[in-house]
Short mmCIF file of C-alpha atoms in Angstrom, two decimals:
data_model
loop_
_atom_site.label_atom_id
_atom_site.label_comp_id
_atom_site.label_asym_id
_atom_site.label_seq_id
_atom_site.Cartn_x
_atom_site.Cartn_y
_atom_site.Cartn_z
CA UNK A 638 -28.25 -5.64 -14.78
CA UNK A 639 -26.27 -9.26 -15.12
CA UNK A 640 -25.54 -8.09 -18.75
CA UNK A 641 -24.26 -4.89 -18.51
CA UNK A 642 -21.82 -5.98 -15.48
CA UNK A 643 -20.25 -9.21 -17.64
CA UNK A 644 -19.99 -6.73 -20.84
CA UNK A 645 -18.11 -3.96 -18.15
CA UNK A 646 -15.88 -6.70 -17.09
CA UNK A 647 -15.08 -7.96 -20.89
CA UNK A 648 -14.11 -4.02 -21.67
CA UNK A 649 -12.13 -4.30 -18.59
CA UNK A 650 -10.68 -7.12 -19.45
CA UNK A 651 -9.88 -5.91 -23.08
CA UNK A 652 -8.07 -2.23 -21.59
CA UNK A 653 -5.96 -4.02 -19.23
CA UNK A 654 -4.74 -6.98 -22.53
CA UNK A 655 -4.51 -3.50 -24.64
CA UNK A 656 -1.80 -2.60 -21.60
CA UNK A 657 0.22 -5.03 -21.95
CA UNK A 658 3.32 -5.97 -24.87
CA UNK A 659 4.60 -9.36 -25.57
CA UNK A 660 7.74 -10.06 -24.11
CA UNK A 661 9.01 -11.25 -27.50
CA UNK A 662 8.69 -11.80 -31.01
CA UNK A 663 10.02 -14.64 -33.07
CA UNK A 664 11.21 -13.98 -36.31
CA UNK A 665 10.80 -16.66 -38.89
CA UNK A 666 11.50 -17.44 -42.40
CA UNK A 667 13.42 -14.26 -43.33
CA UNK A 668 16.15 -14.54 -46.82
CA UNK A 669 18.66 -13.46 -44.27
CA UNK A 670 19.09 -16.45 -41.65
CA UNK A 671 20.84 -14.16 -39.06
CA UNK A 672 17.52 -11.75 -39.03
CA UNK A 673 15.72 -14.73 -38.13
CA UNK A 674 15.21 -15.85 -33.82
CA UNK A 675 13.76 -14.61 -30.85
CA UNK A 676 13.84 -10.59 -30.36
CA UNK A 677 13.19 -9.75 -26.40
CA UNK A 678 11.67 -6.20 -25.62
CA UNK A 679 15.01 -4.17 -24.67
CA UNK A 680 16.10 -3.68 -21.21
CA UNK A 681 16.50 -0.31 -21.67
CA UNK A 682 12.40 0.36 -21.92
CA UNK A 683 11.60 -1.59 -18.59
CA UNK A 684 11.56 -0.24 -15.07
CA UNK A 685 10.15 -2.52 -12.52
CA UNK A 686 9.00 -4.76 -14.30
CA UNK A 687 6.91 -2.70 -16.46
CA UNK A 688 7.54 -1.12 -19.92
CA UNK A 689 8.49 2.99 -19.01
CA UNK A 690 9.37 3.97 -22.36
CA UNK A 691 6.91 5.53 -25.17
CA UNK A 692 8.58 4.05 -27.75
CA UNK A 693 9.58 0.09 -27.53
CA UNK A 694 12.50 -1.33 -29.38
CA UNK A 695 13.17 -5.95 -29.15
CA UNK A 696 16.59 -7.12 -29.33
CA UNK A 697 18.47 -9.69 -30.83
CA UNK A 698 22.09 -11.04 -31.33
CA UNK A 699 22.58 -13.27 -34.06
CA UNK A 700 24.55 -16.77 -33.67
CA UNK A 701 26.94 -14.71 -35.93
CA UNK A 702 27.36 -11.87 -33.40
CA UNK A 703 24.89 -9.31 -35.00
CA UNK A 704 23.16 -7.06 -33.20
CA UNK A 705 19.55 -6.54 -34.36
CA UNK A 706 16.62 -4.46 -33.24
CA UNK A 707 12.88 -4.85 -34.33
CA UNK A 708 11.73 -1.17 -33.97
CA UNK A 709 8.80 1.33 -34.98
CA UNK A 710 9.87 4.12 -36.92
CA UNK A 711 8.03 8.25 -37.32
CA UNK A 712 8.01 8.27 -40.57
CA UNK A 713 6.76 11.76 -42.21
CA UNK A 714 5.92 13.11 -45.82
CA UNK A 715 5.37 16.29 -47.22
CA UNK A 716 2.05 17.92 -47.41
CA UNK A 717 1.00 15.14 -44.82
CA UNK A 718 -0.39 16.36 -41.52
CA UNK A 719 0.38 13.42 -39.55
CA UNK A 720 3.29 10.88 -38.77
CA UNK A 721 3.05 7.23 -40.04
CA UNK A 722 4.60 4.57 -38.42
CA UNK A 723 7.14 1.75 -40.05
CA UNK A 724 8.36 -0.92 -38.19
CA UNK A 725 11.94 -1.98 -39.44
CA UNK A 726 13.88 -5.55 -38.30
CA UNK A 727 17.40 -3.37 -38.62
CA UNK A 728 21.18 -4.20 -37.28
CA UNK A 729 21.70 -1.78 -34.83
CA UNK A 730 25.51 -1.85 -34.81
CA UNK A 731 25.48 -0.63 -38.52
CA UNK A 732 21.72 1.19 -39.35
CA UNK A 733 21.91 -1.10 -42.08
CA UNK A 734 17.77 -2.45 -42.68
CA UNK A 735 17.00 -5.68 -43.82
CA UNK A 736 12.91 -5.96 -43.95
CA UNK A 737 10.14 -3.28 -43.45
CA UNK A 738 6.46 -3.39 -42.73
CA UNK A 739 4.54 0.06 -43.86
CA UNK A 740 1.39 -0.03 -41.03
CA UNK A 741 -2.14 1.47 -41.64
CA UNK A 742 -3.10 4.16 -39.20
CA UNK A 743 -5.62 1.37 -37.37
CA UNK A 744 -2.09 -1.27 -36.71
CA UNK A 745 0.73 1.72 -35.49
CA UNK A 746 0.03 -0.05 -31.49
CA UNK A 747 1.39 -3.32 -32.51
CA UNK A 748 4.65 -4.83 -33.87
CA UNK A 749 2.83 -6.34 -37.53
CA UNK A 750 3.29 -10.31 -38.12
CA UNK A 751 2.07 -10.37 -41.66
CA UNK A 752 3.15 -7.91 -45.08
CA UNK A 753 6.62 -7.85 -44.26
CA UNK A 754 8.40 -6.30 -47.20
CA UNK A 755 12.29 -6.78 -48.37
CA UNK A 756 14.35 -3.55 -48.48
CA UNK A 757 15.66 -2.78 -51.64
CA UNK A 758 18.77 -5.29 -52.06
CA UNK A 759 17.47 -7.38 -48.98
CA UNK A 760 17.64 -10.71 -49.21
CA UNK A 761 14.16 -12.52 -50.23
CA UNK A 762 12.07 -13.42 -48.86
CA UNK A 763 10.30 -11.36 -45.98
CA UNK A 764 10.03 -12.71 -42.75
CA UNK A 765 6.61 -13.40 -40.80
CA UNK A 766 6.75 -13.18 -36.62
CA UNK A 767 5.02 -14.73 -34.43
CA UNK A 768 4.36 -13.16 -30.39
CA UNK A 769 5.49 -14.46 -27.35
CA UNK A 770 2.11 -15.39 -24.95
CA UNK A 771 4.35 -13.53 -21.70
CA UNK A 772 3.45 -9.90 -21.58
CA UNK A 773 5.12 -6.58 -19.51
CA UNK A 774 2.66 -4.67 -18.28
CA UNK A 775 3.01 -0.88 -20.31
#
C-alpha cells in the first residue's frame, strides 16, 4: 500500500541520516577560551571522502597554537560487563583534559551537546556544542 511505501522510505531515509557524521562541531562558551571554536572531523579517519575509521576523533588548533581533539573514550569499571563511552574536549599535544561528558548507553553514537562537565581543576564553566549541518558519509 501508499502507506507502507512512504513509512519504508522515511526508515530509509532515517538509516542513511544515521550514516552520516557532521563535519564539525562548534564549541561554545567553555571557562577556557582556547577550548572554545570549530573542531573538524580529523583527516586521519577519512578515505574518499567518507569516514573509514571506527572510532572518530575532531580537531582543533587554538588562536594560541593548541592542539585540541574532541574524542570518545572506552571507558571500563570493575565488575561491569560492558564498556561505557566518555567523550573528552582534550589537548592532544599534552593529554591534559579540560571538559568531559559521561554518555548513557542510548547517546555512545553521537558527540553530546548538552551535560558537559568541568574536569577537576578545569576552568568553569562547561562548554555546550553545537553540529555542523555538512555531513561525511560513515
Amino acid at each position: 500500500s501508499q502507506e507502507h511505501k512512504l513509512f519504508g522510505l522515511k526508515e530509509i531515509e532515517y538509516l542513511i541520516d544515521a550514516c552520516r557524521l557532521p563535519e564539525a562541531y562548534i564549541v561554545k562558551g567553555a571557562g577556557y577560551e582556547f577550548v572554545n571554536g570549530r573542531y573538524e572531523i580529523s583527516p586521519l579517519v577519512i578515505s574518499n571522502g567518507c569516514v573509514s575509521a571506527q572510532t572518530f576523533t575532531y580537531e582543533r588548533t587554538s588562536d594560541c597554537g593548541k592542539k585540541l581533539v574532541l574524542q570518545p573514550c572506552l571507558m571500563t569499571e570493575p565488575g561491569k560487563s560492558h564498556c561505557d563511552v566518555w567523550f573528552y574536549l582534550s589537548s592532544s599535544t599534552t593529554g591534559v583534559d579540560y571538559y568531559f561528558h559521561e554518555t548513557n548507553p542510548n547517546e555512545e553514537q553521537a558527540v553530546p551537546l548538552r551535560g558537559w562537565k568541568c574536569i577537576v581543576g578545569s576552568k568553569h564553566p562547561p562548554p555546550t556544542l553545537e553540529q555542523s549541518s555538512n555531513t561525511i558519509p560513515f
